XYZ file of C-alpha atoms in Angstrom:
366
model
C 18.141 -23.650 40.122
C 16.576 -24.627 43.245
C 15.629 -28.283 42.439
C 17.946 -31.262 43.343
C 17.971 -34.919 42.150
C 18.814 -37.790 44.304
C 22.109 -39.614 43.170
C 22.332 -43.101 42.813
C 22.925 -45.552 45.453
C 26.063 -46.428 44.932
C 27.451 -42.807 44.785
C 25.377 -41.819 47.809
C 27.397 -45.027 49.407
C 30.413 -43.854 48.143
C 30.062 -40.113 49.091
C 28.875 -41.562 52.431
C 31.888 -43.490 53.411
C 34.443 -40.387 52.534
C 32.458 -37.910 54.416
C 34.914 -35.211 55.528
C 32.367 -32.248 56.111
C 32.906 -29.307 58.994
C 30.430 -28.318 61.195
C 28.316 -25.583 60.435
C 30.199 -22.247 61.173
C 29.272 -18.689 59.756
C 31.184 -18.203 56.547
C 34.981 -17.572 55.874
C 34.919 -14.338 53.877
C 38.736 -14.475 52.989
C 40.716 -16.429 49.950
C 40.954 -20.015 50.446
C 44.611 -21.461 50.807
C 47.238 -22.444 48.623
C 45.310 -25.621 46.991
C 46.636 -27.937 44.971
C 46.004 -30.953 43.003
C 42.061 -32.080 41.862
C 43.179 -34.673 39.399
C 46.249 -35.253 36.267
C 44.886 -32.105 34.524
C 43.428 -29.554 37.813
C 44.516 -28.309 40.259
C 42.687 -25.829 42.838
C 44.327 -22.111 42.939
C 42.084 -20.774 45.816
C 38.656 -19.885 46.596
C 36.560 -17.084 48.649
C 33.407 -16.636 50.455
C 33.986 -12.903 50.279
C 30.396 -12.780 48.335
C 28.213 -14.951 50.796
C 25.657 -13.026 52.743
C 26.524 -9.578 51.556
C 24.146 -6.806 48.973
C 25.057 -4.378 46.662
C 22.710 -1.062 45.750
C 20.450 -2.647 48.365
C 20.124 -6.266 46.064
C 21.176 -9.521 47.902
C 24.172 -10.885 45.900
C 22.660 -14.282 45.612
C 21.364 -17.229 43.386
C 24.522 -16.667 41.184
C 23.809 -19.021 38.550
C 25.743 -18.298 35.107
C 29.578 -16.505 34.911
C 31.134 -14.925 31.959
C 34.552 -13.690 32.096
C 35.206 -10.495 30.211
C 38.710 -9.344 30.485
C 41.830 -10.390 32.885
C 40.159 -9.516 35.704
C 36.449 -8.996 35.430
C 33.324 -11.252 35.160
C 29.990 -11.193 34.752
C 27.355 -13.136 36.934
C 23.947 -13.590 36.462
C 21.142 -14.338 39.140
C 18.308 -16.814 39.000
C 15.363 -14.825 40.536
C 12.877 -15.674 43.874
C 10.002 -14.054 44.525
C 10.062 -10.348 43.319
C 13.218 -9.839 43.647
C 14.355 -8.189 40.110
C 16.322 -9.809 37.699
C 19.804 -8.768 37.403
C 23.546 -8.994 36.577
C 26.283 -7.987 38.693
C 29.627 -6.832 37.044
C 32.329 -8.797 39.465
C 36.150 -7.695 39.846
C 37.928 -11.103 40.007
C 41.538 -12.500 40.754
C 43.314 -15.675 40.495
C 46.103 -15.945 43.026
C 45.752 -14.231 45.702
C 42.228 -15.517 44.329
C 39.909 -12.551 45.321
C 35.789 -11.459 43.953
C 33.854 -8.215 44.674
C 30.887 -6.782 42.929
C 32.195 -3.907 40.890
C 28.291 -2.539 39.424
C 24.799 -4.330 38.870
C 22.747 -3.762 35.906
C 18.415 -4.741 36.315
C 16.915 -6.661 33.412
C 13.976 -5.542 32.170
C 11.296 -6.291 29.704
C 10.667 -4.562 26.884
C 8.492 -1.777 28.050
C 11.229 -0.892 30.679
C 9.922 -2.962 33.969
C 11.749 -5.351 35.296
C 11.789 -9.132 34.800
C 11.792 -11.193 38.538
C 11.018 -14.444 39.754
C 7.520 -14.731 38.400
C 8.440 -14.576 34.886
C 12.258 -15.289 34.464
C 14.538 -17.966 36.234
C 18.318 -16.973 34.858
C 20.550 -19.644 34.541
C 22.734 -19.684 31.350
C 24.712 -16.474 30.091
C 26.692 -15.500 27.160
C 28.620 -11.901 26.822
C 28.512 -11.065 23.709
C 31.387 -9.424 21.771
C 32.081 -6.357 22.718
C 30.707 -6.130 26.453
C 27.075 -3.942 25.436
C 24.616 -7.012 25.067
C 24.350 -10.459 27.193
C 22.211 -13.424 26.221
C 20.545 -14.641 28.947
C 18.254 -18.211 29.468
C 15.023 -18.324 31.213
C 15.017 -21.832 32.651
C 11.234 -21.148 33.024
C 9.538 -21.531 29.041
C 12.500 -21.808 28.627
C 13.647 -18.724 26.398
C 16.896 -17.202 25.139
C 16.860 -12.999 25.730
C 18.904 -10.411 24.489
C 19.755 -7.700 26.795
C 21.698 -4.298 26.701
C 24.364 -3.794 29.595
C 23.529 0.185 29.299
C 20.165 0.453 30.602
C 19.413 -3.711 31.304
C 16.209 -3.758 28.321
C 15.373 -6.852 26.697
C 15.831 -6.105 22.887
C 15.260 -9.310 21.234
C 14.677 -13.086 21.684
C 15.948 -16.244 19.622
C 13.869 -18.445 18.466
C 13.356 -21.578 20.512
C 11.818 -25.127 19.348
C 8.595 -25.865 19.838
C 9.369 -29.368 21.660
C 11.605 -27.480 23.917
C 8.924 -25.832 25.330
C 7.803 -26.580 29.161
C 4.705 -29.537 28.713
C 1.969 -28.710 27.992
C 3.372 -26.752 25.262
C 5.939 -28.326 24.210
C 7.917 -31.665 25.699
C 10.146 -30.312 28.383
C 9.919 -30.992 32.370
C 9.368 -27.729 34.390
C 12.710 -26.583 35.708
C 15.167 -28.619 33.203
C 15.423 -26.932 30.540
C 18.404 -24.360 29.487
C 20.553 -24.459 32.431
C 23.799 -23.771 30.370
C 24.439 -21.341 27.733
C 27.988 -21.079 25.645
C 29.330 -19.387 22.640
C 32.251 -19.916 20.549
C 35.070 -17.666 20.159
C 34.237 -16.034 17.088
C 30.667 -15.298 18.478
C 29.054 -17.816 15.556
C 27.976 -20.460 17.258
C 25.753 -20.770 20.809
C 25.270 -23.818 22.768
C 22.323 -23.946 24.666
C 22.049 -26.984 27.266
C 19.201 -28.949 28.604
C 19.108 -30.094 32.074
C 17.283 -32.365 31.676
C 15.729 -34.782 29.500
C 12.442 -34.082 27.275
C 9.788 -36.501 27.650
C 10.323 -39.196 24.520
C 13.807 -39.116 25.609
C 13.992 -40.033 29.180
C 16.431 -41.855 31.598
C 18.015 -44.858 31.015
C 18.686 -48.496 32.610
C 21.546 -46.830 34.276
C 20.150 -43.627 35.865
C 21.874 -41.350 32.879
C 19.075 -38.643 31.280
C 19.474 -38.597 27.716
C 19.686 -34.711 26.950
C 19.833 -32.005 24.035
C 22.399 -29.085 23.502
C 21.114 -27.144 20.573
C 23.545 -25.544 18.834
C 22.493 -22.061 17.252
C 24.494 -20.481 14.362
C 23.873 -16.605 13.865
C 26.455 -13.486 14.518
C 26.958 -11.463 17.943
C 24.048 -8.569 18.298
C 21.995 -10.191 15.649
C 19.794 -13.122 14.884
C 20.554 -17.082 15.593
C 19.124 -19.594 14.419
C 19.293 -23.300 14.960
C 20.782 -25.249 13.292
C 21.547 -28.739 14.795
C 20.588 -30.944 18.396
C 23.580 -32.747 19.920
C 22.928 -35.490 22.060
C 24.095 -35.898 26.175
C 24.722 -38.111 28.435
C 25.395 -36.871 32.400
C 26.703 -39.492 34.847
C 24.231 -41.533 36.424
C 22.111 -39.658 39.067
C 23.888 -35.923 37.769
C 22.845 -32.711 35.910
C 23.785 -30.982 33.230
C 24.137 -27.387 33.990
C 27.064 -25.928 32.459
C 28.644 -25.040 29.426
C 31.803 -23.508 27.918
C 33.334 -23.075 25.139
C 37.301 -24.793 24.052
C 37.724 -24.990 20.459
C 35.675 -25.826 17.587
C 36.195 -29.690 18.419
C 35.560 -29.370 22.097
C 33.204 -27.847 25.237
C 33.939 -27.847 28.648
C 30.625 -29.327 30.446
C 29.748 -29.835 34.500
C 27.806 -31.754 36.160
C 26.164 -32.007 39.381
C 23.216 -33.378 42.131
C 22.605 -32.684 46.076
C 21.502 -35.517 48.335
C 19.865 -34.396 51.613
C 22.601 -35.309 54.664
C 25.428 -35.899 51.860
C 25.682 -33.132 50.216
C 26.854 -32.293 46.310
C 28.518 -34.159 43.528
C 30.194 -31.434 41.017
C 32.344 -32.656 38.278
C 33.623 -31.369 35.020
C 34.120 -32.669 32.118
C 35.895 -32.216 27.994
C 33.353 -33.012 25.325
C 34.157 -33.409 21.848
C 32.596 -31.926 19.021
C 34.522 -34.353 16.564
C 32.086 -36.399 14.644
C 29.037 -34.713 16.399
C 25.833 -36.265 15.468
C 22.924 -33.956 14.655
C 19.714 -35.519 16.476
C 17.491 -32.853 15.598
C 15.462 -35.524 13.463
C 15.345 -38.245 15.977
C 12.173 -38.441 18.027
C 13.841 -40.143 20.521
C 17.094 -40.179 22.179
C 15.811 -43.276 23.762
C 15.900 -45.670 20.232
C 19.028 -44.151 19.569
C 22.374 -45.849 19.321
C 25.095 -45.163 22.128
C 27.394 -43.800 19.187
C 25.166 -40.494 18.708
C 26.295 -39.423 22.265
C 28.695 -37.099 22.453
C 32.159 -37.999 23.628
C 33.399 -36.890 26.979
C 36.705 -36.975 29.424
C 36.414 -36.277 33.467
C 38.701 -33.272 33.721
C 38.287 -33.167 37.763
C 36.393 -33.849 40.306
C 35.293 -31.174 43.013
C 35.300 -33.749 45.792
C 38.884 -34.450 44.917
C 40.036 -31.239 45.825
C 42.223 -30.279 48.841
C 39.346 -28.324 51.500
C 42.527 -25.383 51.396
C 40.347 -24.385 54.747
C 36.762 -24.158 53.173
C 34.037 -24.764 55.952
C 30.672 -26.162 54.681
C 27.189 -24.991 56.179
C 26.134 -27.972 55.933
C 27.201 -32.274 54.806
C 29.223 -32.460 52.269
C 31.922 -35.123 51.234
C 34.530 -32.258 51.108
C 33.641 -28.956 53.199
C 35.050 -27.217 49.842
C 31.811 -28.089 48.331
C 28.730 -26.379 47.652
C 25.526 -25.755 44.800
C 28.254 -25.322 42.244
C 25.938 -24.069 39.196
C 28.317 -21.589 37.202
C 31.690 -22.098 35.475
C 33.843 -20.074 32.567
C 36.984 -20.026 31.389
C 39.301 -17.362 31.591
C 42.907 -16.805 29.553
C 46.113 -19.108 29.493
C 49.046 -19.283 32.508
C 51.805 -19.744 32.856
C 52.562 -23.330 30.997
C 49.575 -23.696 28.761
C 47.076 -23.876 31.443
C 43.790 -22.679 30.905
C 42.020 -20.264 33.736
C 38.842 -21.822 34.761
C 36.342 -20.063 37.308
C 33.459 -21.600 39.244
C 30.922 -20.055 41.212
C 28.129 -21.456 44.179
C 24.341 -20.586 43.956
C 23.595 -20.131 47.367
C 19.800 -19.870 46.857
C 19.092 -17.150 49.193
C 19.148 -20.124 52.014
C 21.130 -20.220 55.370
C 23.070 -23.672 54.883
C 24.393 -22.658 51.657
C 27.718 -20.367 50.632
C 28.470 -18.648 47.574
C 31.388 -19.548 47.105
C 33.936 -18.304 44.304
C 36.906 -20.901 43.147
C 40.062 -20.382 40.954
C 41.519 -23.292 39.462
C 43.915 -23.831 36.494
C 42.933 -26.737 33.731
C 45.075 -28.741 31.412
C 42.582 -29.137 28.483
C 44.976 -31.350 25.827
């Protein structure tokens, strides 16, 4: 996603007054160092630009916007197109500590009658693997839409159904380039989660600078039909995003946030969200008469800014040269302890002053 939203004065002040950020160097294609602490409940196991700037089968490995880990030590990513460049996947080999990422195979989405999807007609942003490793969900932040594809040949071979107010104005009620950013599924494959960036129209922003968003959740089984079946109701910090997803428990997501200001740089933090008591919004016409109760619940797990740099040189401000366009994030399996894995990766958007950048931390979700 290639649009940014000021923050708020008073965290522009703030990341202002703790700027930290490295000049503007080419990138550092090894493992970060040893890392440490991010907050109580994160610490940072390493990171590496090993990705940044490089191709694979003649693609630029780039606009990595969506990550779904599918065994101990591989990953999918998924790309959010410019221009006519195609739409694709790229199968990554990860590793925690020594924390390591290469591109292990690509596979080109493609529409229906074979020919594939690029920037002019898909924008990929939220990604599910579904069980079994031969289909992927993938979100179009551009309608938006929800598209099934096979892994064996990359064809679209269905769609779930999306609601009409969801749809990009004038269709439906949705503000170009906010709509389904995130995309999560529960263990068990029954339930997606589909997150708006942004607000629709009748629900705005409000006195404080917070959108008032929708996560539909979708009920259905893997390689078949969904349906939806409820609207939660979101609150980001004031000034941030939402534009990730993932999936704990059937009481609780794992949801990030995050904004760019020009000559400050990014704000990336993630968050717990509980499911308990969820209220279903579906039939509320908007978020903006509704009472603060409705929102879902949620904990700051970390803070990317609180991170130790562990070496990381930035292209360009930031508050902590470990920062960057942060846009994808999944959990892995437990360590050592009762630690959850948790991966993030940078959307670099094809630009010069931007890295992708892969991290490995380790999460304490209670």
């Amino acid at each position: 996603m290639r649009w940014h939203k000021p923050l708020a004065a008073a965290v522009v002040l703030t990341a202002l007054t703790t700027t930290l950020t490295a000049s503007a160097t080419g990138p550092n294609h090894g493992g970060g160092g040893s890392g440490g602490a991010c907050s109580p409940d994160a610490s940072l196991l390493g990171f590496s630009d090993a990705l940044d700037k490089t191709t694979f089968d003649g693609q630029p490995v780039a606009g990595l916007s969506a990550l779904n880990v599918t065994g101990p030590h591989s990953a999918i990513a998924l790309v959010d197109n410019v221009g006519t460049t195609p739409a694709r996947v790229f199968d990554l080999k990860v590793n925690s500590k020594p924390t390591s990422v290469r591109v292990d195979g690509m596979t080109i989405l493609k529409r229906p009658d074979g020919t594939p999807y690029n920037g002019g007609d898909f924008d990929g942003e939220g990604l599910v693997v579904e069980r079994g490793n031969r289909t992927i969900l993938a979100t179009s932040e551009r309608e938006p839409s929800i598209r099934r594809f096979r892994l064996s040949d990359g064809k679209e071979i269905a769609s779930l159904p999306v609601p009409s107010r969801f749809q990009v104005a004038p269709a439906g009620e949705a503000t170009s380039n906010a709509t389904f950013e995130s995309l999560a599924v529960s263990r068990d494959g029954l339930s997606l989660f589909a997150g708006m960036e942004g607000p629709l129209a009748p629900d705005g922003t409000d006195a404080n600078n917070r959108t008032r968003n929708r996560i539909i959740r979708y009920a259905g089984l893997p390689g078949h039909a969904y349906r939806p079946i409820a609207q939660y109701a979101y609150k980001p910090d004031p000034g941030l995003a939402l534009v990730e997803l993932a999936w704990v428990s059937p009481t609780e997501l794992v949801s990030m946030e995050r904004t760019f200001t020009a000559g400050v740089g990014n704000t990336i933090r993630v968050f717990t969200v509980s499911l308990r008591r969820a209220t279903d919004v579906t039939k509320v016409a908007s978020l903006a008469d509704a009472p603060e109760q409705v929102f879902l619940q949620k904990k700051q797990l970390f803070d990317l800014v609180n991170c130790p740099p562990s070496g990381a040189v930035a292209k360009q401000p930031q508050p902590n040269p470990l920062l960057d366009n942060v846009e994808a994030l999944a959990l892995g399996g437990y360590l050592p302890g009762g630690r959850r894995q948790l991966y993030l990766m940078s959307d670099d958007n094809n630009g010069a002053t931007q890295i992708t950048r892969f991290y490995s931390l380790a999460v304490n979700l209670h």
